[in-house]
CSV table of C-alpha atoms in Angstrom, one decimal:
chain,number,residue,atom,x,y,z
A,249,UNK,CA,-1.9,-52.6,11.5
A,250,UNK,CA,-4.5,-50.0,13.1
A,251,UNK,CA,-1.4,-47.5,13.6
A,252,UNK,CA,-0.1,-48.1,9.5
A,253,UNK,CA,-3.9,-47.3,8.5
A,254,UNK,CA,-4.0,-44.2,10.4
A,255,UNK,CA,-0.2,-42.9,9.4
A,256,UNK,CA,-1.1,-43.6,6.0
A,257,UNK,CA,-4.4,-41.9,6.4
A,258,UNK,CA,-2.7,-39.1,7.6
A,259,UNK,CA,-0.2,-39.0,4.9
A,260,UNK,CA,-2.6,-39.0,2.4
A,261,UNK,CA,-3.9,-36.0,4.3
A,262,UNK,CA,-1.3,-34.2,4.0
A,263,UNK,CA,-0.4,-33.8,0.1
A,264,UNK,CA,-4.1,-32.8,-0.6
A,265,UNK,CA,-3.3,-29.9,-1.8
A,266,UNK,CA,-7.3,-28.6,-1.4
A,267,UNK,CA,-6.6,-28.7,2.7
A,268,UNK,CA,-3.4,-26.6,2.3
A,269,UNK,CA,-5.2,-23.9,0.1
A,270,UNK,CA,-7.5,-24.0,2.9
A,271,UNK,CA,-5.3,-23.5,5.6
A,272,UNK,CA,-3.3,-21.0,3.7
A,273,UNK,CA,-6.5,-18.8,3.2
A,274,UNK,CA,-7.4,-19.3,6.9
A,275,UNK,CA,-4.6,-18.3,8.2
A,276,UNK,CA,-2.6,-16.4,5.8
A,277,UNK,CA,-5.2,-14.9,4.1
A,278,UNK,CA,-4.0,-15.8,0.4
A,279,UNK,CA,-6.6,-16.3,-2.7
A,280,UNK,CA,-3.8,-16.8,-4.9
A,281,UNK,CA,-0.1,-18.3,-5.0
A,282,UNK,CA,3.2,-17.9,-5.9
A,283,UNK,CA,4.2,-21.3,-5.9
A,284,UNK,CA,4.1,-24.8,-7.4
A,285,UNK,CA,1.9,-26.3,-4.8
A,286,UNK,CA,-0.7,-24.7,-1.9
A,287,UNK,CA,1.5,-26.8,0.6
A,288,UNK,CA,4.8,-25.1,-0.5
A,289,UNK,CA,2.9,-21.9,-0.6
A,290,UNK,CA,1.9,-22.2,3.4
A,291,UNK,CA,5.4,-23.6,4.2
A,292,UNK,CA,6.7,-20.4,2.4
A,293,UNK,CA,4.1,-17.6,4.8
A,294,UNK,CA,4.8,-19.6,7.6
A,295,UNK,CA,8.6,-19.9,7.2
A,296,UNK,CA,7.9,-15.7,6.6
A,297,UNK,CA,6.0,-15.4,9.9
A,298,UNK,CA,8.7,-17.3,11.9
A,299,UNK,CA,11.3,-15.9,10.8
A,300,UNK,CA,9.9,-12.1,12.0
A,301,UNK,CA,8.7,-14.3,15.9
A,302,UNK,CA,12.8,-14.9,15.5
A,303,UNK,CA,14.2,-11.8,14.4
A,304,UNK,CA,15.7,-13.3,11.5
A,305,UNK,CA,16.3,-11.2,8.7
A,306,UNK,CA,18.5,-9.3,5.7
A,307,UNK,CA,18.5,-6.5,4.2
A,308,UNK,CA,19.5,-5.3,0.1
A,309,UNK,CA,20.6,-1.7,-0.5
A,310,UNK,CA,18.1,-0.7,-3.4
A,311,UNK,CA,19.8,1.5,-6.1
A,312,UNK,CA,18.4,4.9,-8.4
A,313,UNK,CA,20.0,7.7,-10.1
A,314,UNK,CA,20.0,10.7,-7.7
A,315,UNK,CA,21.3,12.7,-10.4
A,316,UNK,CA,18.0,12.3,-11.7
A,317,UNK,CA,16.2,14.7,-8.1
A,318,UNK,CA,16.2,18.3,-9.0
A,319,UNK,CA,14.4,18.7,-5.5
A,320,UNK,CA,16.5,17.1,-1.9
A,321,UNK,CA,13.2,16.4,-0.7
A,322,UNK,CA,12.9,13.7,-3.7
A,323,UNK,CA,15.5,11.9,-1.5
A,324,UNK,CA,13.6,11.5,1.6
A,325,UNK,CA,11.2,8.1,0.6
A,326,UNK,CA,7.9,8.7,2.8
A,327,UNK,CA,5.7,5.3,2.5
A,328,UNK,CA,6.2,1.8,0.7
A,329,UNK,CA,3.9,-0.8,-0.4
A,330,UNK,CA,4.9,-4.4,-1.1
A,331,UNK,CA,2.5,-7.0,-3.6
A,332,UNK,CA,3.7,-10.5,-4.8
A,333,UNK,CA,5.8,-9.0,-7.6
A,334,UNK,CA,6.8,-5.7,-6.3
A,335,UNK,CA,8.1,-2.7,-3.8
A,336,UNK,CA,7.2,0.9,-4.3
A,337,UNK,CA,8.8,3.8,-2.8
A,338,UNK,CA,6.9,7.1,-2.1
A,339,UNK,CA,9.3,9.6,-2.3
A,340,UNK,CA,8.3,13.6,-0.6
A,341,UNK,CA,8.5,15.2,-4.2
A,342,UNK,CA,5.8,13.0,-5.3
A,343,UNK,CA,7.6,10.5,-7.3
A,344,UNK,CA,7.2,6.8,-7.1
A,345,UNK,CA,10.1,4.6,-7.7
A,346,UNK,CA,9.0,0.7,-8.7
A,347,UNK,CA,11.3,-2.3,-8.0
A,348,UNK,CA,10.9,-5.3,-8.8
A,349,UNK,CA,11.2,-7.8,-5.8
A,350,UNK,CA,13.0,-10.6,-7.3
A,351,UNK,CA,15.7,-8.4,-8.9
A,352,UNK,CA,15.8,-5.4,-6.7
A,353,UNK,CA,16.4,-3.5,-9.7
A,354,UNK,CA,14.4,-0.2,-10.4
A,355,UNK,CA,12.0,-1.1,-13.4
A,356,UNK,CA,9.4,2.0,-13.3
A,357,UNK,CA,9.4,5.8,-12.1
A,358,UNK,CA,6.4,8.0,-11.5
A,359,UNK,CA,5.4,11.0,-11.7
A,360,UNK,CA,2.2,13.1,-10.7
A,361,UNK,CA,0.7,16.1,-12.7
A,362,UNK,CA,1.9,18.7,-10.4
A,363,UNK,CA,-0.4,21.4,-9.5
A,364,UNK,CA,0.1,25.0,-7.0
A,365,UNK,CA,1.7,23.6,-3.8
A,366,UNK,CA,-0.3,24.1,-0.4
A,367,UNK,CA,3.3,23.7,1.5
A,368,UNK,CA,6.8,22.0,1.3
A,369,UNK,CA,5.1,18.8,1.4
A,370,UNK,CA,1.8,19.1,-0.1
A,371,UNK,CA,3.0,16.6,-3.0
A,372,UNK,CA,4.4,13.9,-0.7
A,373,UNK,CA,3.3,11.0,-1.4
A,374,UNK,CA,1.0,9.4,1.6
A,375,UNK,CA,-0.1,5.9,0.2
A,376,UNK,CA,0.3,3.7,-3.0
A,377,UNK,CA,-1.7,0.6,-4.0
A,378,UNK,CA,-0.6,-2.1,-6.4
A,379,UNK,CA,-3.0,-3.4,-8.5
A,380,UNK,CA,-1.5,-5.0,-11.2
A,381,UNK,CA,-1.5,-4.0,-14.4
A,382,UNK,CA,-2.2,-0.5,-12.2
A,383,UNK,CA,0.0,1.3,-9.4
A,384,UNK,CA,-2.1,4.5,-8.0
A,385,UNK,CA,-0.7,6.7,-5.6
A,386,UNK,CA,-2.1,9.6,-3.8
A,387,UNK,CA,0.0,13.2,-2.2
A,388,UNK,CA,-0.7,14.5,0.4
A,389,UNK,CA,-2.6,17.4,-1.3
A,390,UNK,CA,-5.3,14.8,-2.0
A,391,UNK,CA,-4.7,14.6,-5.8
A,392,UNK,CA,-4.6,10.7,-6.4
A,393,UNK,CA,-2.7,9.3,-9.8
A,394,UNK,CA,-3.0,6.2,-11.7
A,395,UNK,CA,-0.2,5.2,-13.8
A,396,UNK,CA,0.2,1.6,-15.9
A,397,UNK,CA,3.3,-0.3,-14.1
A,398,UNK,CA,4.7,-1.0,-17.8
A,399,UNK,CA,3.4,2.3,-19.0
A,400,UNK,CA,4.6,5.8,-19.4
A,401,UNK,CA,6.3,7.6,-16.3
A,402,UNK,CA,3.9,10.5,-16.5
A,403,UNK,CA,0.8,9.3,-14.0
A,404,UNK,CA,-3.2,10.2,-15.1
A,405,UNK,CA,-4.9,12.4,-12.7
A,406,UNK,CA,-7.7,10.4,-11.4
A,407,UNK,CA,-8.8,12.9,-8.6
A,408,UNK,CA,-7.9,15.9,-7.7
A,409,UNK,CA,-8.0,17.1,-4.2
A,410,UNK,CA,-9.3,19.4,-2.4
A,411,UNK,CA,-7.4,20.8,0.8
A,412,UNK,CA,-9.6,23.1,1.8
A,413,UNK,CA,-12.5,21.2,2.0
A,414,UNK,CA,-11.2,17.6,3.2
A,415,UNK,CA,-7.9,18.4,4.9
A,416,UNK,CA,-4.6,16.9,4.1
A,417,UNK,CA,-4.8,13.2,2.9
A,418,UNK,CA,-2.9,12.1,5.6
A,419,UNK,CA,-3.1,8.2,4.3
A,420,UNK,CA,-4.3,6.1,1.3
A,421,UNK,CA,-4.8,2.6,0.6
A,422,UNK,CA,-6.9,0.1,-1.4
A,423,UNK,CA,-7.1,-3.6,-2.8
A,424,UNK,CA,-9.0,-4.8,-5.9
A,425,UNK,CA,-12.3,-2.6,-5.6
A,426,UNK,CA,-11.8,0.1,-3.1
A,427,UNK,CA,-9.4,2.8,-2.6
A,428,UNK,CA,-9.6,4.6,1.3
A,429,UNK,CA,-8.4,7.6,2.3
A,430,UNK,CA,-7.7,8.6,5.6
A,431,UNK,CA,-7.5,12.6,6.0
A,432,UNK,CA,-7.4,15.0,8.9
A,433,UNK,CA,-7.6,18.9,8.9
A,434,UNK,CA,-11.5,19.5,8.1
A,435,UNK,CA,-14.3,17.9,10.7
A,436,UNK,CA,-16.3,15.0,9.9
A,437,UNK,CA,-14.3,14.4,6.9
A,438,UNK,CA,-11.6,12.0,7.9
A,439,UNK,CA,-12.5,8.7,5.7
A,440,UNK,CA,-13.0,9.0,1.9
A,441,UNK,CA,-13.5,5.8,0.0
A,442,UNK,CA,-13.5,5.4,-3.6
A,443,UNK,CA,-14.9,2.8,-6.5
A,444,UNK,CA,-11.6,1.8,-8.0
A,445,UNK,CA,-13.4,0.4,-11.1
A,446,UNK,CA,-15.5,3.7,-12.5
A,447,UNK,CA,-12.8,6.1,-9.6
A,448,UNK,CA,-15.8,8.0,-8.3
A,449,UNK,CA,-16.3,8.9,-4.8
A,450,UNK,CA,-18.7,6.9,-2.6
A,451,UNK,CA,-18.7,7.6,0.5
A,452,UNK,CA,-16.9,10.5,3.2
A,453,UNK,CA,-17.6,10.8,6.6
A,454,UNK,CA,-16.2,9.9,10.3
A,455,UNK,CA,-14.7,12.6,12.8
A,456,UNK,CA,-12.0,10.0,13.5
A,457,UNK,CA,-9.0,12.7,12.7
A,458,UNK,CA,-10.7,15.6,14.1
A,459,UNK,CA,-8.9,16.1,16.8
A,460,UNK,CA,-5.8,16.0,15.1
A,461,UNK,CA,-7.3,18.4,13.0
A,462,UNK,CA,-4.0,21.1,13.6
A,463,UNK,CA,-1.3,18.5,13.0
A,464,UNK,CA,-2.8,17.7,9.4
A,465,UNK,CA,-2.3,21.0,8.8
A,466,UNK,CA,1.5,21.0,9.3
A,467,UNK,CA,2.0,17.8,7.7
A,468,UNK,CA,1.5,19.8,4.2
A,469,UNK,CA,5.0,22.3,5.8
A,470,UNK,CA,6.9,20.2,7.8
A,471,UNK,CA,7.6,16.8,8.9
A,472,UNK,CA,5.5,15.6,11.9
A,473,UNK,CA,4.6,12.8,14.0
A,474,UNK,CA,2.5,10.2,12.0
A,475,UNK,CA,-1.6,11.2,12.5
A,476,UNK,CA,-3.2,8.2,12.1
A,477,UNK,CA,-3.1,4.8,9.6
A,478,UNK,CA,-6.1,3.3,7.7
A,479,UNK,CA,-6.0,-0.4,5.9
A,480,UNK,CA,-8.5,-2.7,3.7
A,481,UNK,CA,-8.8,-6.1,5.1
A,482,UNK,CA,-9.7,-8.9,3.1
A,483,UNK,CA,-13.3,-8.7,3.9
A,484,UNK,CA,-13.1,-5.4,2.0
A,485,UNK,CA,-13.9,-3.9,5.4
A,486,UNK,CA,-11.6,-0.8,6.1
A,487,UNK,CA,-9.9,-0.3,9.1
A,488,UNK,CA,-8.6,3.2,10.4
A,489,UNK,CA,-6.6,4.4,13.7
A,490,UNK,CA,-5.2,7.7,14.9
């Protein structure tokens, strides 16, 4: 009788679905889900995780008009960023091509006010963050665009950049609140972080890049070994490596 209490105790514990949002935001890190229940939701990240322990995977061949690139660099896809809903593509002539995740079909391109280039590559694009209704996207000039995901194709200008002064913006990232860029090419200057909300500037500093001060220069003219990485975590703490 002692063991049916506890199994049933146990079974009970199981379908709460307060412990498995718990667990999921433990472990996985998730505030929100995609699915019906937290349970299915943690089976789902942790049938995810195995499946990369494993090596188990497939791929899908995603499709655009190349017709469309005037420039052969617009071929060459430089970062990507995944959210729930969404891939984008960071392509070296500054575009940003949106698909969506469940269709892999091409629902939004992007495009950045260009300005004088600085090099062959000065409007690649180093880093995108979705924020839904948002996608913002920086080059590698420094310039960093916002543009709606269901809005025009033609991205706003929310900072221009200064290469001079900061350096190539070798990285860019962000969640909710902050954007972070990581840049190399000017000393003491290799973090930049950013209010998302009001898209001021609130903090640079670090000589993290400094050493690599040369190699951000060439990443505006040719292609080069990556310099260094930079990530939010969900603490809103950000993270940076060379």
């Amino acid at each position: 009788m002692m063991c049916v209490q506890v199994c049933s105790t146990w079974q009970a514990v199981s379908r709460s679905d307060p412990l498995w949002h718990r667990l999921t935001t433990v472990i996985w890190g998730r505030t929100h889900r995609m699915h019906a229940s937290w349970r299915e939701e943690y089976v789902y990240r942790h049938q995810t995780a195995q499946n990369f322990r494993a090596g188990r995977s497939f791929y899908h061949t995603l499709h655009f008009d190349p017709a469309s690139v005037d420039n052969p660099d617009g071929l060459t896809c430089r970062c990507l960023t995944l959210s729930d809903t969404h891939l984008a593509c960071g392509f070296a002539d500054g575009t940003v091509r949106l698909f969506d995740l469940s269709t892999r079909q091409l629902v939004g391109t992007f495009h950045p006010h260009h300005r004088d280039r600085f090099g062959r590559f000065s409007r690649a694009v180093s880093g995108i963050v979705i924020t839904d209704p948002r996608i913002i996207f920086a080059t590698l000039d420094g310039d960093i665009h916002v543009a709606i995901i269901d809005g025009e194709p033609l991205a706003r200008t929310a900072h221009s950049g200064n290469v001079v002064n900061d350096g190539a913006l070798v990285d860019f990232t962000g969640c909710g609140r902050w954007w972070v860029g990581l840049y190399a090419g000017v000393p003491g200057r290799a973090l930049h972080v950013w209010d998302g909300n009001t898209e001021e500037l609130a903090f640079v500093n670090t000589n993290l890049t400094d050493p690599e001060a040369v190699m951000g220069w060439h990443t505006l003219t040719e292609l080069t070994e990556t310099i260094g990485r930079v990530r939010v975590t969900g603490q809103e703490s950000a993270v940076a490596c060379t």
